Amino acid sequence: MKKETVLSGIRPTGFVHLGNYFGAMRNWVKMQEEFDCYFCVVDWHSLTTHPDTKELRESVLRLLSELLASGLDPEKCVLYIQSHVPEIAELYLYFNMLAYTGELERTATFKDKVRQQPDNVNAGLLTYPVLQAADILVHRATKVPVGKDQEQHIEMTRNYAERFNHRYGNVFPSPTAFSYDSELTRIMSLDGKGKMSKSENHMVTLYLADSDDLIREKIKKAKSDAAPAEPNSVKPDSVENLFGLMRLVSSPDTVENFEQDFNNCVIRYGDMKKQLGEDMVKFISPLREKARAFRADEKYLNQVMSIGAEKARNSAIATMELVRDAMGLKYFALKS
Ligand code: TRP
């Protein structure tokens, strides 16, 4: 039986943090074993918010290195850069004629961006979900591992697929958003305010590139609370958050000990954070060092990018044949 096709994308903006790792990358690594996977560094999408390209090359290569360090294997999945696949841009153009501006203006992510960058409300920002639909449908993917905030975009992708099929003939499947472990995809920032990814304060976000000392310092400064006054109290959010991080990187015994201390009202958050800091260092530092080694090996990165581009283009070219056929964009008479 043919495996289902999975596609996901990640923007090369900023540094990869723990929220990306547990929310996305770790799941991708699992999925590459089971599905026909395409994972894409979406550099075109990043231009909608980061028009300055001075740092783009470095961001793309660093992200690629971090994806490899996390365990994505170019032999098991198709790992590529969006701009290496021009077919995506062609499909984006066709989908733009099937996307209504009213719908695009009502998209939650668009409204957020308008608030964040009122001086650069460019058309690319408005049609961001159209480009995302092209990413997904150019491989006729059916499963899209994404966070909750992306579900509206996947719904829009289904709309464009349906509109295309209705108007021109059946080419596209109806993809669905898909997440492996939904409760693990919410990594809160270290001040307990919002998701780690949303935070603008670098001291409350843990990055895969952080040094050991910086990791320790961030965790030391993380928000805790007063020790509970009564046995078996409900944990305040900031404390639950520390436990959540501990469950991800510490041994079950360690977590259990601190749970008991909490329930017996003898917990010392200083000790807990010290332990968490050490376990976090043990978790992050091998990833950081592997990423650094991949980043230093440009020959290997070039090879990964060109193999990925070729595989992704083969799939995209096949889809675009069907698309142009269905649309009647064929003007040469092949037989006379
Ligand atoms: N919009 C996604 C994000 O901000 C990134 C993305 C671009 C994506 N194209 C995609 C995700 C295709 C899944 C599928 O995180």
Short mmCIF file of C-alpha atoms and ligand atoms in Angstrom, two decimals:
data_model
loop_
_atom_site.label_atom_id
_atom_site.label_comp_id
_atom_site.label_asym_id
_atom_site.label_seq_id
_atom_site.Cartn_x
_atom_site.Cartn_y
_atom_site.Cartn_z
CA MET A 1 0.00 0.00 0.00
CA LYS A 2 1.24 3.44 -0.84
CA LYS A 3 2.22 5.45 2.21
CA GLU A 4 0.41 8.69 2.89
CA THR A 5 2.23 11.85 1.91
CA VAL A 6 3.16 14.25 4.70
CA LEU A 7 4.37 17.80 4.23
CA SER A 8 5.42 20.43 6.69
CA GLY A 9 7.37 23.66 6.55
CA ILE A 10 9.42 25.78 8.90
CA ARG A 11 10.45 29.41 8.40
CA PRO A 12 14.13 30.31 8.56
CA THR A 13 13.58 33.22 10.93
CA GLY A 14 15.29 33.37 14.29
CA PHE A 15 16.75 30.49 16.23
CA VAL A 16 15.15 27.09 16.75
CA HIS A 17 13.80 26.81 20.30
CA LEU A 18 12.45 24.07 22.52
CA GLY A 19 8.89 24.79 21.37
CA ASN A 20 9.88 24.11 17.75
CA TYR A 21 11.78 21.03 18.79
CA PHE A 22 9.04 19.35 20.83
CA GLY A 23 6.15 20.82 18.86
CA ALA A 24 7.40 20.06 15.39
CA MET A 25 10.82 18.61 14.73
CA ARG A 26 10.63 15.67 17.08
CA ASN A 27 7.36 14.61 15.47
CA TRP A 28 8.80 14.97 12.00
CA VAL A 29 11.63 12.66 12.98
CA LYS A 30 9.08 10.01 13.99
CA MET A 31 6.99 10.51 10.89
CA GLN A 32 9.85 10.01 8.48
CA GLU A 33 9.81 6.34 9.54
CA GLU A 34 6.15 5.86 8.68
CA PHE A 35 5.15 8.16 5.87
CA ASP A 36 6.30 9.59 2.60
CA CYS A 37 7.58 12.83 4.11
CA TYR A 38 8.50 16.21 2.65
CA PHE A 39 10.01 18.79 4.98
CA CYS A 40 10.65 22.22 3.65
CA VAL A 41 12.58 25.29 4.81
CA VAL A 42 10.18 27.99 3.62
CA ASP A 43 12.50 30.86 2.76
CA TRP A 44 9.92 32.59 0.51
CA HIS A 45 7.49 32.75 3.42
CA SER A 46 10.11 34.45 5.56
CA LEU A 47 10.34 37.30 3.02
CA THR A 48 6.80 38.38 3.98
CA THR A 49 8.10 39.52 7.36
CA HIS A 50 11.88 39.67 6.86
CA PRO A 51 12.51 41.46 3.54
CA ASP A 52 16.15 42.09 4.44
CA THR A 53 18.07 39.09 3.10
CA LYS A 54 21.46 39.85 4.65
CA GLU A 55 21.09 37.04 7.15
CA LEU A 56 18.94 34.72 5.08
CA ARG A 57 21.68 32.38 3.88
CA GLU A 58 23.01 31.94 7.40
CA SER A 59 19.50 31.38 8.76
CA VAL A 60 18.71 28.76 6.13
CA LEU A 61 21.96 26.85 6.64
CA ARG A 62 21.68 27.01 10.42
CA LEU A 63 18.09 25.77 10.35
CA LEU A 64 19.02 22.96 7.98
CA SER A 65 21.85 21.97 10.35
CA GLU A 66 19.48 22.01 13.30
CA LEU A 67 16.95 19.87 11.44
CA LEU A 68 19.67 17.33 10.64
CA ALA A 69 20.93 17.43 14.24
CA SER A 70 17.40 16.71 15.46
CA GLY A 71 17.39 13.51 13.44
CA LEU A 72 15.85 14.28 10.06
CA ASP A 73 17.54 11.90 7.66
CA PRO A 74 17.79 12.95 4.00
CA GLU A 75 17.65 9.27 3.06
CA LYS A 76 14.34 8.80 4.84
CA CYS A 77 12.56 12.04 3.99
CA VAL A 78 12.74 14.73 1.36
CA LEU A 79 14.39 17.69 3.06
CA TYR A 80 14.61 20.78 0.85
CA ILE A 81 14.53 24.52 0.50
CA GLN A 82 11.31 26.05 -0.84
CA SER A 83 13.03 28.40 -3.32
CA HIS A 84 14.75 25.42 -4.95
CA VAL A 85 11.35 24.30 -6.23
CA PRO A 86 10.03 26.95 -8.66
CA GLU A 87 6.92 24.84 -9.35
CA ILE A 88 5.62 26.01 -5.97
CA ALA A 89 5.56 29.58 -7.28
CA GLU A 90 3.60 28.54 -10.35
CA LEU A 91 0.99 26.71 -8.29
CA TYR A 92 0.80 29.71 -5.95
CA LEU A 93 -0.07 31.86 -8.97
CA TYR A 94 -2.96 29.60 -10.01
CA PHE A 95 -4.27 29.35 -6.45
CA ASN A 96 -4.20 33.13 -6.16
CA MET A 97 -7.05 33.21 -8.71
CA LEU A 98 -9.05 30.85 -6.49
CA ALA A 99 -8.45 32.79 -3.26
CA TYR A 100 -10.75 35.65 -2.35
CA THR A 101 -9.25 38.78 -0.85
CA GLY A 102 -12.07 39.02 1.72
CA GLU A 103 -11.19 35.59 3.10
CA LEU A 104 -7.51 36.40 3.18
CA GLU A 105 -8.15 39.64 5.04
CA ARG A 106 -10.12 37.75 7.69
CA THR A 107 -7.33 35.22 8.37
CA ALA A 108 -6.20 35.37 12.01
CA THR A 109 -2.47 35.27 11.22
CA PHE A 110 -2.85 38.09 8.69
CA LYS A 111 -4.66 40.28 11.22
CA ASP A 112 -1.86 39.61 13.73
CA LYS A 113 0.82 40.58 11.24
CA VAL A 114 -1.00 43.77 10.29
CA ARG A 115 -0.88 44.73 13.95
CA GLN A 116 2.80 43.76 14.25
CA GLN A 117 4.06 45.42 11.07
CA PRO A 118 1.56 48.13 10.04
CA ASP A 119 4.15 49.73 7.74
CA ASN A 120 4.72 46.62 5.66
CA VAL A 121 1.34 45.10 4.86
CA ASN A 122 2.52 43.66 1.57
CA ALA A 123 0.47 41.46 -0.76
CA GLY A 124 2.74 38.52 0.06
CA LEU A 125 1.61 38.75 3.65
CA LEU A 126 -2.02 38.72 2.54
CA THR A 127 -1.51 35.69 0.31
CA TYR A 128 0.76 33.84 2.75
CA PRO A 129 -1.81 31.02 3.17
CA VAL A 130 -2.03 30.65 -0.62
CA LEU A 131 1.71 30.03 -0.80
CA GLN A 132 1.39 27.57 2.06
CA ALA A 133 -1.38 25.75 0.17
CA ALA A 134 0.95 25.52 -2.83
CA ASP A 135 3.69 24.03 -0.59
CA ILE A 136 1.31 21.34 0.56
CA LEU A 137 -0.57 20.57 -2.63
CA VAL A 138 2.42 20.61 -4.97
CA HIS A 139 3.15 17.16 -3.52
CA ARG A 140 -0.55 16.32 -3.14
CA ALA A 141 0.13 15.77 0.55
CA THR A 142 -2.72 14.56 2.78
CA LYS A 143 -1.25 15.04 6.26
CA VAL A 144 0.19 18.30 7.53
CA PRO A 145 1.80 18.24 10.98
CA VAL A 146 1.36 21.75 12.36
CA GLY A 147 0.48 23.57 15.55
CA LYS A 148 -3.00 24.80 16.42
CA ASP A 149 -2.31 28.30 15.08
CA GLN A 150 -1.93 26.84 11.59
CA GLU A 151 -5.24 25.00 11.38
CA GLN A 152 -6.99 27.86 9.64
CA HIS A 153 -4.33 27.78 6.91
CA ILE A 154 -4.92 24.07 6.37
CA GLU A 155 -8.64 24.70 6.12
CA MET A 156 -7.91 27.32 3.46
CA THR A 157 -5.70 24.80 1.68
CA ARG A 158 -8.67 22.41 1.54
CA ASN A 159 -10.80 25.20 0.10
CA TYR A 160 -8.34 25.90 -2.71
CA ALA A 161 -8.00 22.19 -3.46
CA GLU A 162 -11.78 21.83 -3.65
CA ARG A 163 -12.23 24.94 -5.76
CA PHE A 164 -9.55 23.78 -8.14
CA ASN A 165 -11.02 20.29 -8.42
CA HIS A 166 -14.52 21.67 -8.92
CA ARG A 167 -13.46 24.09 -11.63
CA TYR A 168 -10.83 22.12 -13.52
CA GLY A 169 -11.11 18.46 -12.56
CA ASN A 170 -9.95 16.24 -9.77
CA VAL A 171 -6.24 16.76 -9.10
CA PHE A 172 -5.87 17.44 -5.38
CA PRO A 173 -6.61 15.52 -2.18
CA SER A 174 -8.08 17.22 0.87
CA PRO A 175 -5.25 17.56 3.40
CA THR A 176 -5.77 17.61 7.15
CA ALA A 177 -3.79 19.13 10.00
CA PHE A 178 -2.22 16.43 12.06
CA SER A 179 -0.39 16.38 15.33
CA TYR A 180 1.28 13.47 17.08
CA ASP A 181 1.20 14.43 20.75
CA SER A 182 -0.97 17.47 21.11
CA GLU A 183 -0.39 17.97 24.83
CA LEU A 184 3.35 18.18 24.28
CA THR A 185 3.17 20.83 21.63
CA ARG A 186 2.56 23.56 24.19
CA ILE A 187 5.90 24.51 25.67
CA MET A 188 5.34 27.63 27.74
CA SER A 189 7.94 30.36 28.05
CA LEU A 190 10.00 30.45 31.25
CA ASP A 191 8.10 33.44 32.64
CA GLY A 192 4.87 31.49 32.29
CA LYS A 193 3.43 34.05 29.87
CA GLY A 194 2.32 32.43 26.64
CA LYS A 195 3.96 29.90 24.39
CA MET A 196 7.72 29.74 24.15
CA SER A 197 7.54 30.52 20.44
CA LYS A 198 5.55 33.72 20.95
CA SER A 199 7.95 35.25 23.39
CA GLU A 200 10.06 38.20 22.37
CA ASN A 201 12.27 37.96 25.46
CA HIS A 202 15.25 35.74 24.72
CA MET A 203 15.81 35.01 28.41
CA VAL A 204 12.52 33.12 28.69
CA THR A 205 13.06 30.95 25.61
CA LEU A 206 15.47 28.02 25.40
CA TYR A 207 17.24 27.76 22.05
CA LEU A 208 19.05 24.72 20.66
CA ALA A 209 22.05 27.03 20.14
CA ASP A 210 22.23 28.20 23.79
CA SER A 211 25.48 27.58 25.66
CA ASP A 212 25.43 25.39 28.77
CA ASP A 213 25.83 28.39 31.05
CA LEU A 214 23.08 30.32 29.35
CA ILE A 215 20.70 27.35 29.71
CA ARG A 216 21.51 27.15 33.44
CA GLU A 217 21.04 30.87 33.87
CA LYS A 218 17.70 30.97 32.06
CA ILE A 219 16.32 28.13 34.13
CA LYS A 220 17.64 29.62 37.34
CA LYS A 221 15.71 32.79 36.54
CA ALA A 222 12.54 30.96 35.47
CA LYS A 223 9.40 31.91 37.33
CA SER A 224 8.35 29.60 40.16
CA ASP A 225 6.03 30.42 43.06
CA ALA A 226 5.62 30.15 46.81
CA ALA A 227 5.79 26.57 48.09
CA PRO A 228 2.28 25.10 48.47
CA ALA A 229 0.64 25.62 51.87
CA GLU A 230 -1.47 22.46 51.79
CA PRO A 231 -0.65 18.91 50.70
CA ASN A 232 -1.68 17.91 47.18
CA SER A 233 -2.44 21.44 46.03
CA VAL A 234 -3.10 22.31 42.43
CA LYS A 235 0.12 23.59 40.85
CA PRO A 236 0.22 27.22 39.76
CA ASP A 237 0.91 27.61 36.02
CA SER A 238 4.55 28.61 36.42
CA VAL A 239 5.25 25.54 38.58
CA GLU A 240 3.33 23.23 36.27
CA ASN A 241 5.46 24.63 33.51
CA LEU A 242 8.70 23.67 35.31
CA PHE A 243 7.31 20.18 35.84
CA GLY A 244 6.34 20.04 32.19
CA LEU A 245 9.90 20.82 31.12
CA MET A 246 11.23 18.33 33.62
CA ARG A 247 9.00 15.57 32.23
CA LEU A 248 10.55 16.20 28.81
CA VAL A 249 14.22 16.04 29.80
CA SER A 250 14.62 14.44 33.25
CA SER A 251 14.30 10.83 34.36
CA PRO A 252 10.88 9.65 35.62
CA ASP A 253 12.41 9.10 39.09
CA THR A 254 13.60 12.67 39.30
CA VAL A 255 10.18 13.99 38.30
CA GLU A 256 8.50 11.69 40.81
CA ASN A 257 10.73 12.91 43.65
CA PHE A 258 9.89 16.53 43.02
CA GLU A 259 6.20 15.68 42.61
CA GLN A 260 6.29 14.11 46.07
CA ASP A 261 8.11 17.08 47.53
CA PHE A 262 5.49 19.33 46.03
CA ASN A 263 2.62 17.25 47.35
CA ASN A 264 4.23 17.15 50.80
CA CYS A 265 4.81 20.92 50.75
CA VAL A 266 8.59 20.54 51.13
CA ILE A 267 9.56 21.42 47.57
CA ARG A 268 12.51 23.78 47.11
CA TYR A 269 12.23 25.38 43.73
CA GLY A 270 15.91 26.36 43.79
CA ASP A 271 16.87 22.68 43.97
CA MET A 272 14.33 21.72 41.37
CA LYS A 273 15.58 24.36 38.94
CA LYS A 274 19.17 23.33 39.55
CA GLN A 275 18.31 19.75 38.61
CA LEU A 276 16.24 20.87 35.64
CA GLY A 277 19.09 23.10 34.47
CA GLU A 278 21.54 20.19 34.51
CA ASP A 279 19.13 17.84 32.76
CA MET A 280 18.33 20.50 30.18
CA VAL A 281 22.03 20.99 29.48
CA LYS A 282 22.39 17.24 28.97
CA PHE A 283 19.49 17.32 26.57
CA ILE A 284 20.34 20.42 24.54
CA SER A 285 24.13 20.31 24.35
CA PRO A 286 24.44 17.22 22.09
CA LEU A 287 21.87 18.74 19.71
CA ARG A 288 23.77 22.03 19.69
CA GLU A 289 27.09 20.32 19.03
CA LYS A 290 25.69 18.13 16.25
CA ALA A 291 24.13 21.19 14.61
CA ARG A 292 27.43 23.03 14.86
CA ALA A 293 29.24 20.14 13.16
CA PHE A 294 26.70 20.01 10.31
CA ARG A 295 26.91 23.78 9.88
CA ALA A 296 30.70 23.57 9.55
CA ASP A 297 30.39 20.98 6.79
CA GLU A 298 29.14 23.06 3.88
CA LYS A 299 29.99 20.37 1.40
CA TYR A 300 27.56 18.02 3.11
CA LEU A 301 24.90 20.72 3.42
CA ASN A 302 25.18 21.44 -0.30
CA GLN A 303 24.75 17.77 -1.02
CA VAL A 304 21.68 17.54 1.24
CA MET A 305 20.13 20.59 -0.44
CA SER A 306 20.72 19.40 -3.97
CA ILE A 307 19.42 15.89 -3.33
CA GLY A 308 16.37 17.34 -1.58
CA ALA A 309 15.73 19.80 -4.40
CA GLU A 310 15.88 17.09 -6.99
CA LYS A 311 13.47 14.77 -5.19
CA ALA A 312 11.07 17.59 -4.35
CA ARG A 313 11.11 18.86 -7.91
CA ASN A 314 10.39 15.44 -9.36
CA SER A 315 7.27 15.24 -7.26
CA ALA A 316 6.30 18.86 -7.97
CA ILE A 317 6.84 18.53 -11.73
CA ALA A 318 4.55 15.50 -11.82
CA THR A 319 1.79 17.43 -10.03
CA MET A 320 2.20 20.47 -12.28
CA GLU A 321 1.75 18.27 -15.35
CA LEU A 322 -1.63 17.24 -13.98
CA VAL A 323 -2.47 20.83 -13.06
CA ARG A 324 -1.67 22.27 -16.49
CA ASP A 325 -3.48 19.41 -18.16
CA ALA A 326 -6.58 19.92 -16.05
CA MET A 327 -6.51 23.67 -16.67
CA GLY A 328 -6.05 23.25 -20.39
CA LEU A 329 -2.77 25.13 -20.40
CA LYS A 330 -1.42 23.07 -23.26
CA TYR A 331 -1.03 24.89 -26.52
CA PHE A 332 1.35 22.79 -28.52
CA ALA A 333 -0.26 20.15 -30.66
CA LEU A 334 1.71 17.03 -29.80
CA LYS A 335 0.35 15.02 -32.72
CA SER A 336 -0.59 16.42 -36.09
N1 TRP B 1 3.05 28.84 8.13
C1 TRP B 1 3.88 27.89 8.79
C2 TRP B 1 4.34 28.49 10.12
O1 TRP B 1 4.35 29.68 10.28
C3 TRP B 1 5.09 27.50 7.97
C4 TRP B 1 4.70 26.81 6.70
C5 TRP B 1 4.87 27.27 5.43
C6 TRP B 1 4.09 25.54 6.60
N2 TRP B 1 4.42 26.36 4.53
C7 TRP B 1 3.95 25.30 5.21
C8 TRP B 1 3.65 24.60 7.54
C9 TRP B 1 3.33 24.12 4.75
C10 TRP B 1 3.07 23.44 7.07
C11 TRP B 1 2.89 23.21 5.69
O2 TRP B 1 4.73 27.77 11.00
#
